[in-house]
mmCIF file of C-alpha atoms and ligand atoms in Angstrom:
data_model
loop_
_atom_site.group_PDB
_atom_site.id
_atom_site.type_symbol
_atom_site.label_atom_id
_atom_site.label_comp_id
_atom_site.label_asym_id
_atom_site.label_seq_id
_atom_site.Cartn_x
_atom_site.Cartn_y
_atom_site.Cartn_z
ATOM 1 C CA MET A 79 -19.203 -13.222 24.472
ATOM 2 C CA ILE A 80 -19.711 -12.514 20.791
ATOM 3 C CA GLN A 81 -18.856 -15.475 18.551
ATOM 4 C CA THR A 82 -15.620 -15.002 16.581
ATOM 5 C CA PRO A 83 -14.549 -14.208 13.932
ATOM 6 C CA TYR A 84 -15.634 -10.584 13.898
ATOM 7 C CA TYR A 85 -14.380 -7.183 12.904
ATOM 8 C CA LEU A 86 -14.646 -4.866 15.909
ATOM 9 C CA ILE A 87 -15.015 -1.219 14.954
ATOM 10 C CA ASP A 88 -14.353 1.254 17.763
ATOM 11 C CA LYS A 89 -16.381 4.424 17.235
ATOM 12 C CA ALA A 90 -14.356 6.345 19.820
ATOM 13 C CA ALA A 91 -11.218 5.656 17.756
ATOM 14 C CA ILE A 92 -12.987 6.810 14.581
ATOM 15 C CA LEU A 93 -13.990 9.971 16.404
ATOM 16 C CA ARG A 94 -10.329 10.691 17.208
ATOM 17 C CA ASN A 95 -9.522 10.589 13.477
ATOM 18 C CA MET A 96 -12.596 12.700 12.735
ATOM 19 C CA HIS A 97 -11.374 15.408 15.070
ATOM 20 C CA VAL A 98 -8.087 15.597 13.170
ATOM 21 C CA ILE A 99 -9.970 15.760 9.862
ATOM 22 C CA GLU A 100 -12.158 18.518 11.223
ATOM 23 C CA ARG A 101 -9.160 20.478 12.480
ATOM 24 C CA LEU A 102 -7.487 20.171 9.080
ATOM 25 C CA CYS A 103 -10.600 21.243 7.213
ATOM 26 C CA ASP A 104 -11.348 24.163 9.530
ATOM 27 C CA ALA A 105 -7.792 25.480 9.222
ATOM 28 C CA SER A 106 -7.416 24.953 5.477
ATOM 29 C CA GLY A 107 -10.912 25.468 4.075
ATOM 30 C CA ALA A 108 -10.674 22.037 2.426
ATOM 31 C CA LYS A 109 -13.603 19.603 2.402
ATOM 32 C CA ALA A 110 -13.062 15.940 3.264
ATOM 33 C CA LEU A 111 -14.934 13.147 1.499
ATOM 34 C CA LEU A 112 -14.765 9.567 2.732
ATOM 35 C CA ALA A 113 -13.365 7.263 0.020
ATOM 36 C CA LEU A 114 -15.766 4.324 0.147
ATOM 37 C CA LYS A 115 -13.450 1.924 -1.649
ATOM 38 C CA CYS A 116 -11.380 1.819 1.546
ATOM 39 C CA PHE A 117 -14.193 1.599 4.057
ATOM 40 C CA ALA A 118 -17.896 1.237 3.336
ATOM 41 C CA THR A 119 -19.118 -0.158 6.652
ATOM 42 C CA TRP A 120 -22.120 2.094 6.986
ATOM 43 C CA PRO A 121 -23.121 1.136 10.533
ATOM 44 C CA ALA A 122 -20.191 3.365 11.543
ATOM 45 C CA PHE A 123 -21.193 6.334 9.380
ATOM 46 C CA ASP A 124 -23.196 8.134 12.069
ATOM 47 C CA VAL A 125 -19.990 8.989 13.908
ATOM 48 C CA MET A 126 -18.309 10.218 10.699
ATOM 49 C CA ARG A 127 -21.120 12.161 9.056
ATOM 50 C CA PRO A 128 -20.975 15.264 11.298
ATOM 51 C CA HIS A 129 -17.249 15.670 10.650
ATOM 52 C CA MET A 130 -16.877 15.007 6.924
ATOM 53 C CA ALA A 131 -18.410 16.723 3.907
ATOM 54 C CA GLY A 132 -19.617 13.540 2.190
ATOM 55 C CA THR A 133 -18.316 10.601 0.203
ATOM 56 C CA THR A 134 -16.520 9.751 -3.000
ATOM 57 C CA SER A 135 -16.785 6.558 -4.947
ATOM 58 C CA SER A 136 -15.249 4.336 -7.563
ATOM 59 C CA SER A 137 -18.379 2.675 -8.904
ATOM 60 C CA LEU A 138 -22.136 3.004 -9.202
ATOM 61 C CA TYR A 139 -22.758 0.880 -6.099
ATOM 62 C CA GLU A 140 -20.342 2.846 -3.928
ATOM 63 C CA LEU A 141 -21.901 6.024 -5.238
ATOM 64 C CA ARG A 142 -25.396 4.838 -4.336
ATOM 65 C CA LEU A 143 -24.264 3.658 -0.905
ATOM 66 C CA GLY A 144 -22.701 7.055 -0.263
ATOM 67 C CA ARG A 145 -25.861 8.861 -1.323
ATOM 68 C CA GLU A 146 -28.203 6.615 0.661
ATOM 69 C CA LYS A 147 -26.204 5.800 3.777
ATOM 70 C CA PHE A 148 -23.956 8.843 4.256
ATOM 71 C CA GLY A 149 -25.740 11.660 2.459
ATOM 72 C CA LYS A 150 -24.237 15.140 2.225
ATOM 73 C CA GLU A 151 -22.000 15.868 -0.779
ATOM 74 C CA THR A 152 -21.652 12.874 -3.068
ATOM 75 C CA HIS A 153 -18.900 12.619 -5.686
ATOM 76 C CA ALA A 154 -19.122 10.042 -8.432
ATOM 77 C CA TYR A 155 -15.949 8.732 -9.987
ATOM 78 C CA SER A 156 -15.423 5.591 -11.999
ATOM 79 C CA VAL A 157 -12.575 4.432 -14.190
ATOM 80 C CA ALA A 158 -15.225 3.845 -16.833
ATOM 81 C CA TRP A 159 -18.996 4.367 -16.716
ATOM 82 C CA GLY A 160 -21.200 2.073 -18.758
ATOM 83 C CA ASP A 161 -24.080 3.225 -20.951
ATOM 84 C CA ASP A 162 -26.405 1.323 -18.615
ATOM 85 C CA GLU A 163 -25.069 3.143 -15.534
ATOM 86 C CA ILE A 164 -24.698 6.767 -16.427
ATOM 87 C CA ASP A 165 -28.257 8.036 -15.900
ATOM 88 C CA GLU A 166 -28.520 6.387 -12.491
ATOM 89 C CA ALA A 167 -25.060 7.686 -11.528
ATOM 90 C CA VAL A 168 -26.008 11.240 -12.448
ATOM 91 C CA SER A 169 -29.192 10.903 -10.382
ATOM 92 C CA TYR A 170 -27.195 10.262 -7.181
ATOM 93 C CA ALA A 171 -24.203 12.529 -7.727
ATOM 94 C CA ASP A 172 -23.484 16.150 -6.879
ATOM 95 C CA LYS A 173 -20.354 16.008 -9.011
ATOM 96 C CA ILE A 174 -19.300 13.418 -11.560
ATOM 97 C CA ILE A 175 -15.619 12.956 -12.296
ATOM 98 C CA PHE A 176 -14.692 11.363 -15.590
ATOM 99 C CA ASN A 177 -11.499 9.385 -15.936
ATOM 100 C CA THR A 178 -10.884 10.331 -19.552
ATOM 101 C CA ILE A 179 -11.801 12.995 -22.059
ATOM 102 C CA GLY A 180 -13.397 10.203 -24.085
ATOM 103 C CA GLN A 181 -15.875 9.456 -21.277
ATOM 104 C CA LEU A 182 -16.507 13.153 -20.703
ATOM 105 C CA GLN A 183 -17.452 13.572 -24.347
ATOM 106 C CA ARG A 184 -19.434 10.339 -24.535
ATOM 107 C CA PHE A 185 -21.634 11.317 -21.572
ATOM 108 C CA GLU A 186 -21.719 15.058 -22.134
ATOM 109 C CA THR A 187 -25.478 15.213 -22.651
ATOM 110 C CA GLN A 188 -26.414 12.893 -19.767
ATOM 111 C CA SER A 189 -24.180 14.774 -17.307
ATOM 112 C CA ALA A 190 -25.050 18.297 -18.425
ATOM 113 C CA GLY A 191 -27.246 18.941 -15.367
ATOM 114 C CA ILE A 192 -24.539 18.457 -12.708
ATOM 115 C CA GLN A 193 -20.981 19.606 -12.112
ATOM 116 C CA ARG A 194 -18.358 17.673 -14.013
ATOM 117 C CA GLY A 195 -14.717 17.028 -13.307
ATOM 118 C CA LEU A 196 -11.847 15.221 -14.938
ATOM 119 C CA ARG A 197 -9.193 13.033 -13.358
ATOM 120 C CA LEU A 198 -5.740 14.439 -13.881
ATOM 121 C CA ASN A 199 -2.775 12.084 -13.829
ATOM 122 C CA PRO A 200 0.270 14.087 -12.759
ATOM 123 C CA GLY A 201 2.696 11.318 -13.738
ATOM 124 C CA ILE A 202 4.105 11.129 -10.210
ATOM 125 C CA SER A 203 3.009 9.282 -7.095
ATOM 126 C CA THR A 204 4.227 8.077 -3.726
ATOM 127 C CA SER A 205 3.308 4.439 -4.211
ATOM 128 C CA GLY A 206 6.106 1.920 -3.889
ATOM 129 C CA PHE A 207 3.998 -0.834 -5.441
ATOM 130 C CA ASP A 208 3.447 -0.995 -9.182
ATOM 131 C CA LEU A 209 0.080 -2.628 -8.504
ATOM 132 C CA ALA A 210 -1.156 0.469 -6.662
ATOM 133 C CA ASP A 211 0.788 3.143 -8.525
ATOM 134 C CA PRO A 212 -1.593 5.437 -10.438
ATOM 135 C CA ALA A 213 1.424 6.913 -12.224
ATOM 136 C CA ARG A 214 2.755 3.575 -13.441
ATOM 137 C CA LYS A 215 3.811 3.302 -17.058
ATOM 138 C CA PHE A 216 0.847 3.418 -19.473
ATOM 139 C CA SER A 217 -1.486 4.143 -16.532
ATOM 140 C CA ARG A 218 -5.170 4.312 -17.502
ATOM 141 C CA LEU A 219 -5.950 6.485 -14.472
ATOM 142 C CA GLY A 220 -6.653 9.988 -15.705
ATOM 143 C CA GLU A 221 -5.550 12.444 -18.365
ATOM 144 C CA TRP A 222 -2.030 13.898 -18.312
ATOM 145 C CA ASP A 223 -1.725 15.983 -21.487
ATOM 146 C CA ALA A 224 -2.385 19.604 -20.453
ATOM 147 C CA ALA A 225 -3.005 20.721 -24.047
ATOM 148 C CA LYS A 226 -5.680 18.066 -24.606
ATOM 149 C CA ILE A 227 -7.324 18.911 -21.295
ATOM 150 C CA GLU A 228 -7.330 22.610 -22.088
ATOM 151 C CA ALA A 229 -9.366 21.908 -25.214
ATOM 152 C CA VAL A 230 -12.292 20.606 -23.105
ATOM 153 C CA ILE A 231 -11.906 22.755 -20.013
ATOM 154 C CA ASP A 232 -15.108 24.688 -20.699
ATOM 155 C CA ARG A 233 -17.014 21.461 -20.029
ATOM 156 C CA ILE A 234 -15.676 20.843 -16.516
ATOM 157 C CA SER A 235 -15.650 22.751 -13.238
ATOM 158 C CA GLY A 236 -12.894 20.848 -11.459
ATOM 159 C CA PHE A 237 -10.172 18.233 -11.308
ATOM 160 C CA MET A 238 -9.427 15.169 -9.221
ATOM 161 C CA VAL A 239 -5.765 14.284 -8.755
ATOM 162 C CA HIS A 240 -5.141 11.139 -6.704
ATOM 163 C CA TYR A 241 -1.449 10.337 -6.481
ATOM 164 C CA ASN A 242 -0.584 9.795 -2.795
ATOM 165 C CA CYS A 243 -0.445 6.441 -1.060
ATOM 166 C CA GLU A 244 -0.068 6.282 2.723
ATOM 167 C CA ASN A 245 2.200 9.294 2.410
ATOM 168 C CA GLY A 246 3.194 10.380 5.910
ATOM 169 C CA ASP A 247 6.008 12.644 4.667
ATOM 170 C CA PHE A 248 4.760 16.237 4.543
ATOM 171 C CA ASP A 249 7.883 17.544 2.789
ATOM 172 C CA LEU A 250 7.427 15.011 -0.005
ATOM 173 C CA PHE A 251 3.774 16.036 -0.320
ATOM 174 C CA ASP A 252 4.806 19.690 -0.445
ATOM 175 C CA ARG A 253 7.454 19.089 -3.142
ATOM 176 C CA GLN A 254 5.197 16.977 -5.321
ATOM 177 C CA LEU A 255 2.327 19.447 -5.055
ATOM 178 C CA ALA A 256 4.695 22.250 -6.065
ATOM 179 C CA ASP A 257 5.691 20.231 -9.121
ATOM 180 C CA ILE A 258 2.015 19.666 -10.000
ATOM 181 C CA GLU A 259 1.300 23.388 -9.527
ATOM 182 C CA THR A 260 4.085 24.252 -11.950
ATOM 183 C CA ARG A 261 2.875 21.921 -14.658
ATOM 184 C CA PHE A 262 -0.904 22.196 -14.251
ATOM 185 C CA GLY A 263 -1.482 25.475 -12.379
ATOM 186 C CA HIS A 264 -2.725 27.213 -15.540
ATOM 187 C CA LEU A 265 -5.524 24.617 -15.688
ATOM 188 C CA PHE A 266 -6.398 24.929 -11.993
ATOM 189 C CA GLU A 267 -6.880 28.670 -12.502
ATOM 190 C CA LYS A 268 -9.720 27.939 -14.902
ATOM 191 C CA VAL A 269 -11.805 25.719 -12.594
ATOM 192 C CA GLN A 270 -13.658 26.065 -9.290
ATOM 193 C CA TRP A 271 -12.491 22.998 -7.398
ATOM 194 C CA VAL A 272 -9.574 20.603 -7.178
ATOM 195 C CA SER A 273 -9.662 17.323 -5.288
ATOM 196 C CA LEU A 274 -6.231 16.154 -4.210
ATOM 197 C CA GLY A 275 -7.506 12.608 -3.652
ATOM 198 C CA GLY A 276 -6.570 10.358 -0.763
ATOM 199 C CA GLY A 277 -3.413 8.751 0.507
ATOM 200 C CA ILE A 278 -2.181 11.535 2.779
ATOM 201 C CA HIS A 279 -1.537 9.927 6.144
ATOM 202 C CA PHE A 280 -2.353 13.013 8.172
ATOM 203 C CA THR A 281 -4.054 11.182 11.050
ATOM 204 C CA GLY A 282 -0.853 9.251 11.723
ATOM 205 C CA PRO A 283 1.216 9.984 14.836
ATOM 206 C CA GLY A 284 3.335 13.120 14.610
ATOM 207 C CA TYR A 285 1.987 14.293 11.238
ATOM 208 C CA PRO A 286 2.295 18.110 10.959
ATOM 209 C CA VAL A 287 -1.418 18.765 10.421
ATOM 210 C CA ASP A 288 -1.029 22.540 10.726
ATOM 211 C CA LYS A 289 1.617 22.650 7.992
ATOM 212 C CA LEU A 290 -0.609 20.602 5.712
ATOM 213 C CA ALA A 291 -3.524 22.936 6.444
ATOM 214 C CA ALA A 292 -1.432 25.993 5.575
ATOM 215 C CA ARG A 293 -0.199 24.332 2.374
ATOM 216 C CA LEU A 294 -3.727 23.445 1.253
ATOM 217 C CA LYS A 295 -4.951 26.931 2.076
ATOM 218 C CA ALA A 296 -2.150 28.481 0.017
ATOM 219 C CA PHE A 297 -2.994 26.165 -2.885
ATOM 220 C CA ALA A 298 -6.688 27.090 -2.703
ATOM 221 C CA GLU A 299 -5.939 30.812 -2.587
ATOM 222 C CA ARG A 300 -3.379 30.727 -5.368
ATOM 223 C CA PHE A 301 -5.775 29.156 -7.856
ATOM 224 C CA GLY A 302 -9.081 30.333 -6.418
ATOM 225 C CA VAL A 303 -10.404 26.805 -5.934
ATOM 226 C CA GLN A 304 -12.272 24.805 -3.331
ATOM 227 C CA VAL A 305 -9.922 22.017 -2.268
ATOM 228 C CA TYR A 306 -11.268 18.536 -1.542
ATOM 229 C CA LEU A 307 -9.479 15.658 0.127
ATOM 230 C CA GLU A 308 -10.616 12.051 -0.189
ATOM 231 C CA PRO A 309 -9.229 10.285 2.872
ATOM 232 C CA GLY A 310 -9.871 6.564 3.015
ATOM 233 C CA GLU A 311 -7.244 4.976 5.207
ATOM 234 C CA ALA A 312 -6.619 8.214 7.135
ATOM 235 C CA SER A 313 -10.280 8.287 8.202
ATOM 236 C CA ILE A 314 -10.319 4.867 9.798
ATOM 237 C CA THR A 315 -6.700 4.014 10.592
ATOM 238 C CA LYS A 316 -6.231 2.263 13.952
ATOM 239 C CA THR A 317 -9.956 1.955 14.642
ATOM 240 C CA THR A 318 -10.742 -1.692 14.032
ATOM 241 C CA THR A 319 -9.498 -5.137 14.997
ATOM 242 C CA LEU A 320 -10.233 -8.604 13.691
ATOM 243 C CA GLU A 321 -11.153 -10.791 16.674
ATOM 244 C CA VAL A 322 -10.357 -14.483 16.245
ATOM 245 C CA THR A 323 -10.108 -17.652 18.343
ATOM 246 C CA VAL A 324 -7.342 -20.265 18.391
ATOM 247 C CA LEU A 325 -8.663 -23.591 17.043
ATOM 248 C CA ASP A 326 -5.504 -25.710 17.059
ATOM 249 C CA ILE A 327 -1.864 -25.584 18.104
ATOM 250 C CA LEU A 328 0.889 -27.411 16.201
ATOM 251 C CA ASP A 329 4.636 -27.713 16.595
ATOM 252 C CA ASN A 330 6.450 -28.408 13.348
ATOM 253 C CA GLY A 331 9.808 -27.188 14.571
ATOM 254 C CA LYS A 332 7.986 -23.923 15.037
ATOM 255 C CA LYS A 333 4.916 -23.290 17.137
ATOM 256 C CA LEU A 334 1.852 -22.620 14.996
ATOM 257 C CA ALA A 335 -1.602 -21.500 16.049
ATOM 258 C CA ILE A 336 -4.515 -21.889 13.640
ATOM 259 C CA VAL A 337 -7.330 -19.404 14.111
ATOM 260 C CA ASP A 338 -10.963 -19.296 12.918
ATOM 261 C CA SER A 339 -10.252 -16.814 10.158
ATOM 262 C CA SER A 340 -8.303 -16.582 6.912
ATOM 263 C CA VAL A 341 -5.930 -13.910 5.670
ATOM 264 C CA GLU A 342 -6.918 -14.679 2.093
ATOM 265 C CA ALA A 343 -10.607 -14.249 2.879
ATOM 266 C CA HIS A 344 -10.647 -11.609 5.626
ATOM 267 C CA MET A 345 -7.493 -9.462 5.321
ATOM 268 C CA LEU A 346 -6.527 -10.051 1.714
ATOM 269 C CA ASP A 347 -4.400 -6.922 1.353
ATOM 270 C CA LEU A 348 -1.782 -8.404 3.666
ATOM 271 C CA LEU A 349 -1.133 -11.110 1.104
ATOM 272 C CA ILE A 350 -1.338 -8.804 -1.895
ATOM 273 C CA TYR A 351 1.191 -6.374 -0.449
ATOM 274 C CA ARG A 352 3.203 -9.093 1.338
ATOM 275 C CA GLU A 353 2.911 -7.527 4.747
ATOM 276 C CA PRO A 354 2.555 -9.320 8.071
ATOM 277 C CA ALA A 355 -0.470 -8.500 10.191
ATOM 278 C CA ARG A 356 -0.022 -6.231 13.175
ATOM 279 C CA MET A 357 -0.887 -7.237 16.698
ATOM 280 C CA GLU A 358 -0.572 -5.454 20.025
ATOM 281 C CA THR A 359 1.217 -8.290 21.772
ATOM 282 C CA ALA A 360 4.684 -9.049 23.085
ATOM 283 C CA GLY A 361 6.332 -11.754 25.126
ATOM 284 C CA PRO A 362 8.676 -14.736 25.024
ATOM 285 C CA HIS A 363 6.199 -17.309 23.668
ATOM 286 C CA GLU A 364 6.441 -17.157 19.917
ATOM 287 C CA TYR A 365 3.791 -18.447 17.541
ATOM 288 C CA GLN A 366 3.083 -18.212 13.886
ATOM 289 C CA ILE A 367 -0.583 -17.236 13.616
ATOM 290 C CA CYS A 368 -2.186 -19.021 10.660
ATOM 291 C CA GLY A 369 -5.525 -18.891 8.891
ATOM 292 C CA LYS A 370 -7.814 -21.904 8.506
ATOM 293 C CA SER A 371 -8.077 -21.920 4.712
ATOM 294 C CA CYS A 372 -6.148 -24.593 2.842
ATOM 295 C CA LEU A 373 -3.871 -22.030 1.191
ATOM 296 C CA ALA A 374 -0.338 -22.842 2.402
ATOM 297 C CA GLY A 375 0.618 -19.203 2.761
ATOM 298 C CA ASP A 376 -2.488 -18.226 4.712
ATOM 299 C CA ILE A 377 -0.352 -16.807 7.544
ATOM 300 C CA TYR A 378 -0.943 -13.663 9.603
ATOM 301 C CA GLY A 379 2.639 -13.527 10.864
ATOM 302 C CA ASP A 380 4.923 -14.401 13.789
ATOM 303 C CA PHE A 381 4.136 -12.872 17.149
ATOM 304 C CA GLY A 382 5.300 -13.123 20.750
ATOM 305 C CA PHE A 383 2.798 -13.714 23.550
ATOM 306 C CA PRO A 384 3.177 -13.301 27.321
ATOM 307 C CA ALA A 385 2.011 -16.888 27.990
ATOM 308 C CA PRO A 386 1.671 -20.093 25.964
ATOM 309 C CA LEU A 387 -1.391 -20.076 23.705
ATOM 310 C CA ASN A 388 -4.190 -22.575 24.202
ATOM 311 C CA VAL A 389 -7.067 -23.694 22.048
ATOM 312 C CA GLY A 390 -9.956 -21.343 22.773
ATOM 313 C CA ASP A 391 -7.765 -18.276 23.389
ATOM 314 C CA ARG A 392 -8.860 -15.093 21.699
ATOM 315 C CA ILE A 393 -6.473 -13.031 19.580
ATOM 316 C CA SER A 394 -6.930 -9.516 18.289
ATOM 317 C CA ILE A 395 -5.429 -8.548 14.927
ATOM 318 C CA ALA A 396 -4.884 -4.814 14.568
ATOM 319 C CA ASP A 397 -5.644 -2.361 11.752
ATOM 320 C CA ALA A 398 -8.514 -4.277 10.232
ATOM 321 C CA ALA A 399 -10.622 -1.393 8.919
ATOM 322 C CA GLY A 400 -9.129 -0.139 5.657
ATOM 323 C CA TYR A 401 -9.292 -2.315 2.551
ATOM 324 C CA THR A 402 -10.401 -5.336 4.612
ATOM 325 C CA MET A 403 -14.196 -5.495 4.950
ATOM 326 C CA VAL A 404 -14.516 -4.176 1.381
ATOM 327 C CA LYS A 405 -12.444 -7.136 0.136
ATOM 328 C CA LYS A 406 -13.749 -9.959 2.307
ATOM 329 C CA ASN A 407 -14.724 -12.987 0.299
ATOM 330 C CA TRP A 408 -16.002 -16.548 0.568
ATOM 331 C CA PHE A 409 -12.747 -18.346 -0.304
ATOM 332 C CA ASN A 410 -12.781 -21.879 1.142
ATOM 333 C CA GLY A 411 -16.274 -21.188 2.471
ATOM 334 C CA VAL A 412 -14.707 -19.859 5.665
ATOM 335 C CA LYS A 413 -17.308 -18.135 7.828
ATOM 336 C CA MET A 414 -17.246 -14.452 7.108
ATOM 337 C CA PRO A 415 -16.466 -12.331 10.186
ATOM 338 C CA SER A 416 -19.419 -10.566 11.737
ATOM 339 C CA ILE A 417 -19.332 -6.800 11.938
ATOM 340 C CA VAL A 418 -19.454 -5.491 15.485
ATOM 341 C CA VAL A 419 -19.531 -1.842 16.491
ATOM 342 C CA ARG A 420 -18.284 -0.633 19.847
ATOM 343 C CA GLU A 421 -20.530 2.326 20.521
ATOM 344 C CA LEU A 422 -19.299 5.490 22.202
ATOM 345 C CA ASP A 423 -20.723 4.283 25.535
ATOM 346 C CA GLY A 424 -18.605 1.103 25.291
ATOM 347 C CA THR A 425 -21.390 -1.333 24.464
ATOM 348 C CA GLU A 426 -20.683 -3.761 21.639
ATOM 349 C CA ARG A 427 -23.412 -4.245 19.077
ATOM 350 C CA VAL A 428 -23.478 -6.903 16.354
ATOM 351 C CA ALA A 429 -24.343 -4.953 13.222
ATOM 352 C CA ARG A 430 -24.214 -7.883 10.809
ATOM 353 C CA GLU A 431 -23.690 -11.626 10.911
ATOM 354 C CA PHE A 432 -23.059 -13.759 7.851
ATOM 355 C CA GLY A 433 -24.163 -17.351 7.522
ATOM 356 C CA PHE A 434 -24.531 -20.209 5.088
ATOM 357 C CA ALA A 435 -27.419 -18.473 3.351
ATOM 358 C CA ASP A 436 -25.113 -15.576 2.403
ATOM 359 C CA TYR A 437 -22.502 -17.995 1.123
ATOM 360 C CA GLU A 438 -25.046 -19.932 -0.887
ATOM 361 C CA ALA A 439 -26.641 -16.767 -2.272
ATOM 362 C CA SER A 440 -23.301 -15.540 -3.568
ATOM 363 C CA PHE A 441 -23.300 -18.298 -6.195
ATOM 364 C CA GLY A 442 -26.791 -18.447 -7.532
HETATM 365 C C1 PLP B 602 -8.088 4.928 -3.227
HETATM 366 C C2 PLP B 602 -8.524 6.311 -3.470
HETATM 367 C C3 PLP B 602 -8.721 7.194 -2.393
HETATM 368 C C4 PLP B 602 -8.459 6.813 -0.955
HETATM 369 O O1 PLP B 602 -7.120 6.510 -0.744
HETATM 370 P P1 PLP B 602 -6.555 6.267 0.733
HETATM 371 O O2 PLP B 602 -5.134 5.885 0.503
HETATM 372 O O3 PLP B 602 -7.332 5.153 1.344
HETATM 373 O O4 PLP B 602 -6.700 7.549 1.462
HETATM 374 C C5 PLP B 602 -9.165 8.467 -2.681
HETATM 375 N N1 PLP B 602 -9.401 8.868 -3.958
HETATM 376 C C6 PLP B 602 -9.228 8.047 -5.005
HETATM 377 C C7 PLP B 602 -9.514 8.534 -6.372
HETATM 378 C C8 PLP B 602 -8.784 6.744 -4.807
HETATM 379 O O5 PLP B 602 -8.596 5.934 -5.865
#
């Protein structure tokens, strides 16, 4: 048995998402780029590479990882490039997308040899959280003034518009895209490509993939552009679990089980967005599953189990691929989960283990 804690990535489950992506791209003509900020666990890339067009990034390191570990088409985006980064970024990128006109102008000479794009902020989004809302008040994420953009349009060949967030509602997507077409369509007509970003939950159950494909195709034809999508979560949803072991059981008026992991360190987004973890379990024996850091609120959630839990029992926490491994940290010095890949033939392979040396090296 592999020592817990570990993230267990199921390649067969990734492949199921890849087949949906491929179907969408074939039917629409769109190209799909993996958004590395959501998932950068490159030991799983071999099962994704044949089905996606490449990667997109939010920093120099993501960009380089995409170029070196995924290959294919590599888009470079960053909220702000530094003077010390730009030449290296351009050397890896097929397209570079600037967040502002200011950055586009600042790095005009350095980026002259590759295709350039600009991030467009449409002023609308589907995010319910201010923290993750690119269209929040005074947002720094992209340009929104069509007149200002038009003045520099000869310097770019495309736009990136990222405004969806786990949007599983096709009709909402359709309405918002229509609104964006009305306000920015005259700009789209002047470029060769438009990336509609990530956040469309089209690999979710029951999503009308064919309708989305038709909508994207119509968009591409209307403006004469190559459409890109940048699925992060949709690429890896429901593919990975966090495997943990019960270390202690308490009863403080409520049954608690402490496991060899930490929400704060290993699934931080649950705390940030105040969501309980998900677990495929049910039954009459209720426990609150808690992390082993000393943070009082380090709690995965309350779950029912078919039998009483015992020290040494293994528990599997669902949906541990997106925005988890990219945010894992050394809080409390809790052992970082290993990364395990379940290959297509069912064998489980430890791709990476972390130890004290990694912890120590993160400080000096
Ligand atoms: C976060 C992000 C994505 C991926 O979003 P998902 O919700 O994970 O699909 C894609 N593009 C950009 C620009 C992003 O910031």
